[in-house]
Amino acid sequence: MKNLIFMRLLSLFVFLCCSLGFSQDFDYTITDANMTVQVGADVCASVMEPGDLLGAFFTNPDGDLQNAGYLSFEGDQLAVAVWASESGLDNGFAPGDDIQWAMYDTSEQTTVLLDSEMSSTPPFSSSFVANGFGQVLSLAVAASGGCDDDDASMTPMDCATAVAVFGCDGTWNGMTVSDGCPVTCDACGGDSGPVLGCTNEDADNYNPSATEDDGTCVISGCMCDIAYNYNSSATEDDGTCLVLSGGCGDATALNYSGDDCTNAAFVANDCEFEAPEPGPMEYTVTDANMTVQVGADVVTINNEAPPVGSLLGAYYTNDNGELLNAGYLPWTGDQLAVAVWASESGLDNGFAPGEAITWVLQIGDDLFVADDVIMNTTPPFSETFVANGFGQILSAEFSGEFTADTPGCTDDTACNYDDSATDDDGSCTFAAENFDCDGNCTVDVDCNGECGGDAVVDNCGTCDNDASNDCTQDCAGEWGGDAVVDNCGTCDNDASNDCTQDCAGEWG
């Protein structure tokens, strides 16, 4: 009993000392070997806040706790490197040492000892193994003076086994079993309170000493509910899920089976993805094609015939996962024979042999991928692409909202402009030059009554557009007159009195 009291006092002393320490208590030496210990984010979060430190401590030759590795908790799981002692230096853990965990509370600037539960299921070890692996299943702030079983005092057994073998009055490792296992032996005295822990015997971390379940039970198993080996009791997926048919493990798929199935093995992954948007109705004429016959009444959109002028095109998927056109024809209301073009060697500019055809209908600027297409599979027809082969659409159903083009004149300068028209049908009419759409002359009318004509009335009253025949003014000032000035300077229209020239050459 004295030994137990001494051990509890020592634990309390160490706890109080460590609680007064600062972060420099977490200094450690990198040595020639370590053990990697995994600590889940939920385990850390049960006692720590982001920014706190979690460290592994060993007892050095002076009886003091000394750090041998730590990490800062930032909300994610930790993989703490716990360093071994180098030969003769006592600067780390010795093989088989128990790990004392402690946290540094950054908000309170105190170091707090923690009780822990370590997994002993291979490949994990509950004590230190150089180059080995460990896993912390739970952490709790260490009780400074409570009544607890000391399983380590019963090494290589635990308290439950020691009590079963020796009884509480038996002796083991130089001490009475009840002294090392007061809870199991009901030797705490008074009301020691409940012993918290996992009470589920099927759990990985079952604690036979626990008297009250604290909700920490961990049951490993398959958590994917579509797997044949689904375990509805599992709290932690162990990666063993096997889905025999259907299902999808790709989080980007439309039918993703959920996060619980992310690590499952799918025998026949059946993922469905959002179809890519089809590109424009533009294609390359290559060195081969397939002719696909389309009947006049086999294509519908919203259960009605497509508007005349719509485009029906065949699309292939290129190496980048894009839907590209490889041939189309305008919808006329009559049957069509669409040339669907093959890819040329190494160019990825058309269909590959055996590739499925995606049919697209364009109405205005809207593109619609077919909801359902049935192709004739009876020879000589093929439902997939065959260069120089033949295909036939038996039915193609499209759906979606669209605004059908309204045919009419779309030129706002035309006499019959239709502002509701969206598709010019070539019907535009225009006013004749110099007239408006109502036939009214919009320019000047000439002397002949011609709209926009260039005829004018000359000084003699003649109306024409020939300036060369316009009348002139005679010497008497009369327009169109015939008076002339003779050689003697007389102006009249009587030639009989014109002066003459004498023999000396003088006029008059």
mmCIF file of C-alpha atoms in Angstrom, residues 166 451 475 489:
data_model
loop_
_atom_site.group_PDB
_atom_site.id
_atom_site.type_symbol
_atom_site.label_atom_id
_atom_site.label_comp_id
_atom_site.label_asym_id
_atom_site.label_seq_id
_atom_site.Cartn_x
_atom_site.Cartn_y
_atom_site.Cartn_z
ATOM 1 C CA PHE A 166 -4.297 -14.507 -8.622
ATOM 2 C CA CYS A 451 -39.619 62.509 -109.928
ATOM 3 C CA CYS A 475 -28.390 91.383 -130.904
ATOM 4 C CA GLY A 489 -22.987 97.502 -137.374
#
